[in-house]
Amino acid sequence: MTDKDLQLRSQAYEEVEKYKEKVESDYHRLKYHLMPPVGLLNDPNGFIQFKGIYHLFYQWNPFNTGHGAKFWGHYTSKDLVHWTHEEIALSPSDWFDKNGCYSGSAIEAEGKMKLFYTGNVKDEEGNRETYQCLVESEDGIHFEKKGVVVNLPEGYTPHFRDPKVWQHEGVWYMIIGAQSTDLQGKAVLLSSTDLKDWSCLGDITGSQSEQLGEFGYMWECPDLFQLEDKDVLVISPQGLEAEGMLYNNVFQSGYFVGKLNYETAKMEHGEFTELDRGFEFYAPQTTVDEKGRRLMFAWMGVPDQDEDKQPTIEYNWVHAMTLPRELVLKGEKLYQNPPEELKQLRKNGVIHTGVEISEESTSLADVNGDVVELIVEIKGNNAGSFEINLRNEARVVYNFHEQTVTLERNSYAKQGTEKRQCQLSELKELRIFLDTSSIEVFVNEGEEVFTARIFPSQNDKELLFKAENGTTICTVKKWDLLK
Ligand code: FRU
């Protein structure tokens, strides 16, 4: 390790120590989601199961709650539920990453863990440079930087980053989020046989390509994987305009389903579908685990979306990861559900069957709390709408006439409430994960998901049910979630 590396690491650890008590005194510290020990967390990086252990790295600025020269923080787990915070994996200590070890991915090769990340560099005039870098580790805990393996190819601006690497028929491929010199967002494919020498094959799709019209000025954090017999390209495009219920966040994350032709390096695909219908969700990354499951984490935040107004900043930390989700492709649609391991958290189960909900706001015996899982199965309905009010901070509403699901929350940035919605022809089930300052709603076993940060008061643990213009009959199950 270089002196610079040692120095940056010890400064980061000092920061952790200095604010530990203050950070931990925040009621809104989450109970079963991953967070930074201090400072700012953004993208999930290097998600992999290596020698049986799940590793999740994250973009981390330990020095303040804004963005800056990122480190890679590191968590490990045996079961996706109980996580250990490991020592820092990467610090921005070299000439090729001095302004940030930006996002990237992990693979296993030759029995080693190998990381690929973007070295972000700004020169004296503030001009950006980008380097794709390789790192190796024998044990998945100690990392050795191997330096730059990809320089910026022609045709792209230095907004060229976030390498995701995989193997296909004996060849390694890397997909990169990019901006072409005519300022269009692109997903760029590279290939290699030895992980060191990479050739650029060009963009497989992007804004202003044959299949898409105008589709953003920059594409971040690509991921490409096979599910069933199809290829799925996950991407976070920047620059989409809101269209009714779609694209209401500052930046989006979603996917295209189709087929990547590895010979021509072009992907034929269908339409873009947002992965999440809520407020805070960005830069998802997947891996396939030893059970063969395609698992995904995302950042429970969005760049430039009132980040500086997050209430936890007062306690010197900001942002968290979503829960992990297992992805299953049904036709052209990704279904997302928490992996079954999450059931380990369930304590104090309560069940109410044949519950009739109507006009009057109703609470149910022992159905309340701040760190809970709630399952509501709809058994019958003649109401116009059905609503769950969560801690007077968020409301999930299904409108049977309009066939819409709505997540409404009290805004932490502005006065009043704000909402996100999607169209859904039928409501069968709502599965809601509440943590002290987050909500994740899985609708109809993962057909749609809404994720948001919410900041309820500590004392309000009320969960209320209501239906309008009729009655909804349901089964309600509730658990406290405890590690
Ligand atoms: C996405 C992103 C990535 C970049 C990283 C820097 O949120 O902007 O494109 O690598 O964050 O932290």
Coordinates of C-alpha atoms and ligand atoms in Angstrom, one line a residue:
M1 CA 0.0 0.0 0.0
T2 CA 1.3 3.5 -0.9
D3 CA 1.7 6.2 1.7
K4 CA -1.1 8.1 0.1
D5 CA -3.4 5.1 0.3
L6 CA -2.5 4.6 4.0
Q7 CA -3.1 8.3 4.7
L8 CA -6.5 8.4 3.0
R9 CA -7.6 5.3 4.8
S10 CA -6.6 6.5 8.2
Q11 CA -8.4 9.9 7.5
A12 CA -11.5 8.0 6.6
Y13 CA -11.4 5.8 9.7
E14 CA -10.8 8.9 11.8
E15 CA -14.0 10.4 10.3
V16 CA -15.9 7.2 11.2
E17 CA -14.7 7.4 14.8
K18 CA -15.3 11.1 15.1
Y19 CA -19.0 10.9 14.2
K20 CA -19.8 7.4 15.3
E21 CA -21.9 8.5 18.3
K22 CA -23.7 11.2 16.5
V23 CA -24.5 9.0 13.5
E24 CA -25.8 6.2 15.7
S25 CA -28.0 8.6 17.7
D26 CA -30.1 9.2 14.7
Y27 CA -33.5 7.5 15.0
H28 CA -33.7 7.3 11.2
R29 CA -30.6 5.0 11.0
L30 CA -32.0 2.0 9.3
K31 CA -32.3 -1.3 11.0
Y32 CA -31.9 -3.8 8.1
H33 CA -30.6 -1.8 5.2
L34 CA -27.0 -1.0 4.4
M35 CA -25.7 2.5 5.1
P36 CA -22.4 4.3 5.2
P37 CA -20.9 4.5 8.7
V38 CA -20.5 8.2 8.1
G39 CA -20.7 10.5 5.0
L40 CA -22.4 9.7 1.7
L41 CA -23.2 6.4 0.1
N42 CA -24.2 6.0 -3.5
D43 CA -24.0 3.2 -6.1
P44 CA -23.7 -0.5 -5.2
N45 CA -20.5 -1.8 -6.7
G46 CA -18.8 -5.2 -7.2
F47 CA -21.7 -7.3 -6.1
I48 CA -20.6 -10.9 -6.1
Q49 CA -20.9 -14.2 -4.2
F50 CA -17.2 -15.2 -3.9
K51 CA -16.3 -18.5 -2.3
G52 CA -19.7 -18.7 -0.7
I53 CA -19.7 -15.1 0.7
Y54 CA -21.7 -12.2 -0.7
H55 CA -19.7 -9.1 -1.2
L56 CA -21.3 -5.7 -1.8
F57 CA -19.1 -2.7 -2.2
Y58 CA -20.4 0.8 -2.3
Q59 CA -19.5 4.3 -3.5
W60 CA -18.5 6.2 -0.4
N61 CA -17.5 9.7 0.5
P62 CA -16.4 9.4 4.1
F63 CA -15.5 13.1 4.5
N64 CA -18.9 14.8 4.0
T65 CA -22.5 14.2 2.9
G66 CA -21.9 15.5 -0.6
H67 CA -20.3 13.7 -3.6
G68 CA -16.5 13.8 -3.9
A69 CA -13.5 11.6 -4.4
K70 CA -15.1 8.2 -3.8
F71 CA -13.8 5.3 -1.9
W72 CA -15.1 1.7 -2.2
G73 CA -16.6 0.8 1.1
H74 CA -17.2 -2.9 1.6
Y75 CA -19.8 -5.2 3.2
T76 CA -19.9 -9.0 3.4
S77 CA -22.6 -11.5 4.3
K78 CA -23.3 -15.2 4.4
D79 CA -27.0 -14.8 3.9
L80 CA -27.9 -11.4 2.4
V81 CA -29.4 -10.4 5.8
H82 CA -26.6 -10.1 8.3
W83 CA -23.7 -7.9 7.0
T84 CA -20.3 -7.2 8.3
H85 CA -18.6 -3.9 7.5
E86 CA -15.1 -4.8 6.2
E87 CA -12.1 -2.6 5.8
I88 CA -12.0 -0.1 3.0
A89 CA -11.5 -1.9 -0.3
L90 CA -10.3 1.0 -2.5
S91 CA -9.2 4.6 -1.8
P92 CA -8.6 7.3 -4.4
S93 CA -4.9 7.3 -3.9
D94 CA -3.4 7.0 -7.4
W95 CA -2.8 9.3 -10.3
F96 CA -5.4 7.4 -12.3
D97 CA -8.2 7.6 -9.7
K98 CA -7.3 10.6 -7.6
N99 CA -10.7 12.2 -8.0
G100 CA -12.6 9.0 -7.2
C101 CA -12.7 5.2 -7.5
Y102 CA -15.9 5.4 -9.3
S103 CA -18.4 2.6 -9.9
G104 CA -17.6 -0.8 -11.2
S105 CA -18.1 -4.6 -10.8
A106 CA -16.5 -7.8 -9.6
I107 CA -15.9 -11.2 -11.2
E108 CA -14.2 -14.4 -10.2
A109 CA -11.3 -15.5 -12.4
E110 CA -8.4 -17.9 -11.7
G111 CA -9.7 -18.3 -8.2
K112 CA -9.3 -14.6 -7.5
M113 CA -11.7 -11.8 -7.1
K114 CA -11.2 -9.1 -9.7
L115 CA -12.7 -5.7 -9.6
F116 CA -13.1 -3.3 -12.5
Y117 CA -13.8 0.4 -11.7
T118 CA -13.5 3.8 -13.2
G119 CA -10.6 6.0 -12.2
N120 CA -12.0 9.5 -12.2
V121 CA -9.5 12.2 -12.7
K122 CA -9.8 16.0 -13.1
D123 CA -6.9 18.0 -14.3
E124 CA -5.9 21.5 -13.1
E125 CA -8.5 23.1 -15.4
G126 CA -11.2 20.8 -14.1
N127 CA -11.3 18.7 -17.3
R128 CA -12.4 15.1 -16.8
E129 CA -10.3 12.1 -17.6
T130 CA -11.5 8.5 -17.3
Y131 CA -9.6 5.3 -16.8
Q132 CA -11.0 1.8 -16.4
C133 CA -8.9 0.0 -13.8
L134 CA -8.3 -3.5 -12.6
V135 CA -7.9 -4.8 -9.1
E136 CA -7.1 -8.2 -7.8
S137 CA -7.7 -10.0 -4.5
E138 CA -6.9 -13.5 -3.3
D139 CA -9.2 -13.4 -0.2
G140 CA -11.8 -10.8 -1.1
I141 CA -10.7 -8.6 1.7
H142 CA -7.3 -7.2 0.7
F143 CA -7.1 -5.6 -2.7
E144 CA -4.2 -4.9 -5.0
K145 CA -4.6 -2.2 -7.7
K146 CA -3.2 -3.3 -11.1
G147 CA -3.8 0.0 -12.7
V148 CA -5.4 1.1 -16.0
V149 CA -6.6 -1.5 -18.5
V150 CA -8.8 0.7 -20.7
N151 CA -8.2 4.2 -22.0
L152 CA -11.0 6.4 -23.5
P153 CA -11.7 5.1 -27.0
E154 CA -12.4 7.5 -29.9
G155 CA -16.0 8.7 -30.3
Y156 CA -16.9 9.3 -26.7
T157 CA -16.5 12.1 -24.2
P158 CA -14.8 11.4 -20.8
H159 CA -18.2 10.6 -19.4
F160 CA -17.3 7.0 -20.0
R161 CA -17.6 4.9 -16.8
D162 CA -19.0 2.1 -14.6
P163 CA -17.6 -1.1 -16.2
K164 CA -19.6 -4.3 -15.7
V165 CA -17.8 -7.4 -16.7
W166 CA -19.0 -10.9 -17.5
Q167 CA -18.0 -14.0 -19.5
H168 CA -19.7 -15.4 -22.6
E169 CA -18.5 -18.4 -24.5
G170 CA -15.0 -18.2 -23.1
V171 CA -14.5 -14.4 -23.9
W172 CA -14.7 -11.6 -21.4
Y173 CA -17.0 -8.6 -22.1
M174 CA -17.3 -5.3 -20.4
I175 CA -20.2 -2.9 -20.8
I176 CA -19.6 0.8 -20.1
G177 CA -22.0 3.7 -19.6
A178 CA -21.0 6.5 -22.0
Q179 CA -21.7 9.7 -23.8
S180 CA -20.8 9.9 -27.5
T181 CA -19.0 13.0 -28.8
D182 CA -22.4 14.2 -30.2
L183 CA -23.7 14.1 -26.6
Q184 CA -25.9 11.0 -26.7
G185 CA -26.1 8.4 -23.9
K186 CA -24.7 5.0 -25.1
A187 CA -23.9 1.5 -23.7
V188 CA -20.5 0.5 -25.1
L189 CA -19.2 -3.1 -25.4
L190 CA -15.5 -4.1 -25.1
S191 CA -14.0 -7.6 -25.2
S192 CA -10.9 -9.3 -23.9
T193 CA -9.5 -12.8 -23.6
D194 CA -7.1 -12.0 -20.6
L195 CA -9.0 -9.2 -18.7
K196 CA -6.0 -6.9 -19.4
D197 CA -6.0 -6.2 -23.1
W198 CA -9.4 -4.9 -24.1
S199 CA -10.8 -4.0 -27.6
C200 CA -13.7 -1.6 -28.0
L201 CA -16.6 -3.1 -30.1
G202 CA -18.7 0.1 -30.1
D203 CA -22.1 0.9 -28.7
I204 CA -24.7 -1.8 -28.6
T205 CA -27.5 0.6 -28.3
G206 CA -28.1 4.2 -27.1
S207 CA -29.9 7.4 -27.6
Q208 CA -30.3 8.3 -31.3
S209 CA -29.5 4.8 -32.4
E210 CA -31.8 3.0 -34.8
Q211 CA -34.2 1.7 -32.2
L212 CA -34.5 4.6 -29.9
G213 CA -35.1 8.3 -30.6
E214 CA -33.7 10.9 -28.2
F215 CA -33.0 8.9 -25.0
G216 CA -30.8 10.9 -22.8
Y217 CA -27.4 12.7 -22.9
M218 CA -25.6 10.2 -20.7
W219 CA -26.1 6.5 -19.7
E220 CA -24.7 5.5 -16.4
C221 CA -24.2 2.1 -14.6
P222 CA -25.0 -0.4 -17.3
D223 CA -25.5 -4.1 -16.5
L224 CA -26.1 -6.9 -19.0
F225 CA -27.1 -10.4 -18.3
Q226 CA -29.0 -13.3 -19.6
L227 CA -32.4 -14.5 -18.1
E228 CA -34.3 -17.3 -19.7
D229 CA -33.1 -17.1 -23.3
K230 CA -33.1 -13.3 -23.4
D231 CA -30.6 -10.6 -22.7
V232 CA -31.5 -7.8 -20.3
L233 CA -29.7 -4.5 -20.4
V234 CA -30.1 -2.5 -17.2
I235 CA -29.2 1.2 -17.5
S236 CA -29.5 4.5 -15.8
P237 CA -30.1 7.1 -18.5
Q238 CA -29.9 10.8 -17.8
G239 CA -31.9 13.4 -19.6
L240 CA -35.3 11.8 -20.1
E241 CA -38.3 14.1 -19.8
A242 CA -41.2 13.2 -17.6
E243 CA -44.1 11.7 -19.5
G244 CA -47.3 11.4 -17.4
M245 CA -46.6 8.7 -14.8
L246 CA -43.2 7.9 -16.3
Y247 CA -39.8 9.3 -15.6
N248 CA -40.8 11.6 -12.8
N249 CA -37.5 11.4 -10.9
V250 CA -34.5 13.6 -11.8
F251 CA -32.8 10.5 -13.4
Q252 CA -34.2 7.0 -14.2
S253 CA -33.1 3.4 -14.0
G254 CA -34.7 0.7 -16.1
Y255 CA -34.1 -2.1 -18.6
F256 CA -34.4 -3.3 -22.2
V257 CA -35.1 -6.9 -23.0
G258 CA -33.8 -8.4 -26.2
K259 CA -30.9 -10.1 -27.7
L260 CA -27.3 -9.0 -27.9
N261 CA -25.5 -10.1 -31.1
Y262 CA -22.0 -10.7 -29.9
E263 CA -20.7 -10.8 -33.6
T264 CA -22.1 -7.5 -34.6
A265 CA -22.0 -6.0 -31.1
K266 CA -25.5 -4.7 -31.5
M267 CA -28.5 -5.3 -29.3
E268 CA -32.0 -5.6 -30.6
H269 CA -34.4 -4.8 -27.9
G270 CA -37.9 -3.6 -26.9
E271 CA -39.0 -0.6 -24.9
F272 CA -37.4 0.8 -21.8
T273 CA -39.2 -0.1 -18.6
E274 CA -38.5 1.6 -15.3
L275 CA -37.4 -0.8 -12.6
D276 CA -38.9 1.1 -9.7
R277 CA -42.0 3.3 -9.6
G278 CA -41.1 5.2 -6.4
F279 CA -38.8 8.1 -5.5
E280 CA -35.4 7.0 -4.5
F281 CA -33.9 4.3 -6.8
Y282 CA -30.8 4.5 -9.0
A283 CA -27.7 2.7 -10.4
P284 CA -28.9 -0.9 -9.8
Q285 CA -26.3 -3.7 -10.1
T286 CA -26.9 -7.4 -10.3
T287 CA -25.0 -10.7 -9.8
V288 CA -25.8 -14.3 -10.2
D289 CA -25.3 -16.3 -7.0
E290 CA -24.3 -19.9 -6.3
K291 CA -28.0 -20.8 -6.2
G292 CA -28.3 -19.4 -9.8
R293 CA -30.4 -16.5 -8.7
R294 CA -30.1 -13.1 -10.4
L295 CA -29.9 -10.7 -7.5
M296 CA -29.9 -6.9 -7.6
F297 CA -29.1 -4.0 -5.2
A298 CA -29.7 -0.4 -6.0
W299 CA -28.9 2.9 -4.4
M300 CA -31.9 4.2 -2.5
G301 CA -31.2 7.7 -3.8
V302 CA -31.1 9.7 -7.0
P303 CA -28.3 12.1 -8.0
D304 CA -29.2 15.7 -7.6
Q305 CA -32.7 14.9 -6.4
D306 CA -32.9 17.0 -3.2
E307 CA -29.9 15.0 -1.8
D308 CA -28.8 18.0 0.2
K309 CA -32.2 18.2 1.9
Q310 CA -32.1 14.6 3.4
P311 CA -32.8 15.0 7.1
T312 CA -30.1 12.5 8.1
I313 CA -27.4 15.0 6.9
E314 CA -27.8 16.7 10.3
Y315 CA -26.3 13.5 11.7
N316 CA -23.4 13.4 9.2
W317 CA -24.6 10.5 7.0
V318 CA -26.8 10.2 4.0
H319 CA -28.4 7.5 1.8
A320 CA -28.7 3.7 1.9
M321 CA -29.0 0.7 -0.3
T322 CA -32.4 -0.9 -1.2
L323 CA -33.1 -4.4 -0.1
P324 CA -31.6 -7.0 -2.4
R325 CA -34.1 -8.2 -4.9
E326 CA -34.3 -11.4 -6.9
L327 CA -35.1 -10.9 -10.6
V328 CA -37.3 -13.2 -12.6
L329 CA -38.2 -12.6 -16.3
K330 CA -41.8 -13.3 -17.2
G331 CA -42.2 -12.6 -20.9
E332 CA -40.6 -9.2 -21.4
K333 CA -41.1 -8.1 -17.8
L334 CA -38.8 -8.3 -14.8
Y335 CA -40.5 -9.4 -11.6
Q336 CA -38.6 -8.3 -8.4
N337 CA -39.0 -9.9 -5.0
P338 CA -36.9 -9.9 -1.8
P339 CA -34.9 -13.2 -1.6
E340 CA -36.4 -15.7 0.8
E341 CA -33.5 -15.2 3.3
L342 CA -35.2 -11.9 4.3
K343 CA -37.9 -14.0 6.1
Q344 CA -35.3 -14.7 8.8
L345 CA -36.0 -11.2 10.0
R346 CA -39.7 -11.9 10.8
K347 CA -40.7 -11.8 14.5
N348 CA -44.0 -11.6 16.3
G349 CA -46.2 -12.6 13.4
V350 CA -49.8 -11.4 13.4
I351 CA -52.6 -12.4 11.0
H352 CA -56.1 -11.1 10.5
T353 CA -58.3 -12.9 8.0
G354 CA -61.5 -11.8 6.4
V355 CA -60.9 -8.1 7.4
E356 CA -63.5 -5.8 6.0
I357 CA -62.2 -2.3 5.3
S358 CA -64.5 0.5 4.4
E359 CA -64.9 4.3 4.7
E360 CA -63.6 4.7 8.3
S361 CA -59.9 4.6 8.8
T362 CA -59.2 1.4 10.7
S363 CA -56.3 0.1 12.7
L364 CA -56.0 -3.6 13.4
A365 CA -54.9 -5.2 16.7
D366 CA -51.1 -5.5 16.9
V367 CA -50.7 -4.2 13.3
N368 CA -48.4 -1.2 13.8
G369 CA -44.7 -0.4 14.2
D370 CA -41.8 1.2 12.5
V371 CA -39.7 -1.7 11.4
V372 CA -42.2 -4.1 9.9
E373 CA -43.2 -6.3 7.0
L374 CA -46.8 -6.1 6.0
I375 CA -48.6 -8.3 3.6
V376 CA -52.1 -7.4 2.5
E377 CA -53.9 -9.9 0.2
I378 CA -57.0 -8.6 -1.5
K379 CA -59.8 -11.2 -1.2
G380 CA -62.8 -9.2 -2.5
N381 CA -63.7 -5.7 -3.3
N382 CA -66.5 -3.4 -4.3
A383 CA -64.8 -0.2 -3.2
G384 CA -63.5 2.5 -5.5
S385 CA -60.2 2.7 -3.8
F386 CA -58.2 1.0 -1.1
E387 CA -55.5 2.7 1.0
I388 CA -52.9 2.0 3.6
N389 CA -51.6 4.9 5.6
L390 CA -48.2 4.2 7.0
R391 CA -47.2 6.2 10.0
N392 CA -48.9 9.3 8.6
E393 CA -45.9 9.7 6.4
A394 CA -46.7 7.6 3.3
R395 CA -49.9 6.3 1.7
V396 CA -50.2 3.4 -0.7
V397 CA -53.4 3.7 -2.7
Y398 CA -55.0 1.4 -5.3
N399 CA -57.7 3.0 -7.4
F400 CA -59.9 0.2 -8.8
H401 CA -61.5 2.5 -11.5
E402 CA -58.4 4.1 -12.8
Q403 CA -56.4 1.0 -12.2
T404 CA -53.5 2.8 -10.7
V405 CA -51.2 2.3 -7.7
T406 CA -50.0 5.4 -6.0
L407 CA -47.3 6.0 -3.4
E408 CA -47.8 9.4 -1.8
R409 CA -45.4 10.7 0.8
N410 CA -44.8 13.8 2.9
S411 CA -42.0 15.5 1.1
Y412 CA -38.8 16.0 3.1
A413 CA -37.6 18.7 0.7
K414 CA -40.7 20.8 0.1
Q415 CA -43.9 21.6 1.8
G416 CA -46.8 19.1 1.4
T417 CA -47.0 15.8 -0.3
E418 CA -45.8 14.3 -3.5
K419 CA -46.7 11.1 -5.4
R420 CA -45.5 8.5 -7.9
Q421 CA -47.9 6.3 -9.7
C422 CA -48.2 3.5 -12.2
Q423 CA -50.9 1.7 -14.1
L424 CA -51.8 -1.8 -13.0
S425 CA -54.9 -3.7 -14.1
E426 CA -55.5 -5.7 -10.9
L427 CA -54.5 -5.5 -7.3
K428 CA -53.8 -8.9 -5.7
E429 CA -51.2 -8.2 -3.0
L430 CA -49.2 -5.5 -1.4
R431 CA -46.0 -6.5 0.4
I432 CA -44.5 -3.6 2.3
F433 CA -41.2 -3.3 4.0
L434 CA -40.9 -0.5 6.4
D435 CA -37.7 0.5 8.0
T436 CA -37.2 3.6 10.3
S437 CA -36.8 5.8 7.2
S438 CA -37.6 3.8 4.2
I439 CA -40.5 2.0 2.4
E440 CA -40.4 -0.6 -0.3
V441 CA -43.7 -1.8 -1.7
F442 CA -43.8 -5.0 -3.8
V443 CA -47.1 -5.1 -5.7
N444 CA -48.6 -8.4 -6.9
E445 CA -45.5 -10.5 -6.1
G446 CA -43.0 -8.2 -7.7
E447 CA -44.9 -7.0 -10.7
E448 CA -44.2 -3.4 -9.7
V449 CA -42.0 -2.0 -6.9
F450 CA -42.1 1.4 -5.2
T451 CA -39.1 2.5 -3.2
A452 CA -38.8 5.7 -1.1
R453 CA -37.1 7.3 1.8
I454 CA -39.6 8.7 4.4
F455 CA -38.9 10.4 7.7
P456 CA -41.7 9.7 10.1
S457 CA -41.6 10.8 13.7
Q458 CA -40.3 8.3 16.1
N459 CA -43.5 8.2 18.1
D460 CA -45.9 7.5 15.2
K461 CA -46.2 3.8 14.7
E462 CA -49.7 3.8 13.3
L463 CA -50.8 1.8 10.3
L464 CA -54.3 2.6 9.0
F465 CA -56.5 1.0 6.4
K466 CA -59.3 2.6 4.5
A467 CA -61.5 2.0 1.5
E468 CA -63.7 4.5 -0.4
N469 CA -67.2 4.0 -1.8
G470 CA -67.5 0.3 -0.7
T471 CA -65.6 -2.4 1.1
T472 CA -62.4 -4.2 0.5
I473 CA -62.0 -7.6 2.1
C474 CA -58.4 -8.7 2.8
T475 CA -56.1 -10.8 4.8
V476 CA -53.4 -8.8 6.7
K477 CA -50.2 -10.3 7.9
K478 CA -47.6 -8.4 9.8
W479 CA -44.2 -9.1 11.4
D480 CA -41.7 -7.0 13.3
L481 CA -38.4 -7.2 11.5
L482 CA -35.5 -7.8 13.8
K483 CA -31.9 -9.0 13.3
Ligands
FRU1 C1 -24.0 7.1 -10.6 C2 -22.6 7.6 -10.7 C3 -21.7 6.8 -11.6 C4 -20.3 7.1 -11.0 C5 -20.6 7.2 -9.6 C6 -19.7 8.2 -8.8 O1 -24.6 7.5 -9.4 O2 -22.6 9.0 -11.1 O3 -21.8 7.0 -12.9 O4 -19.4 6.1 -11.3 O5 -21.9 7.6 -9.4 O6 -19.9 8.1 -7.5

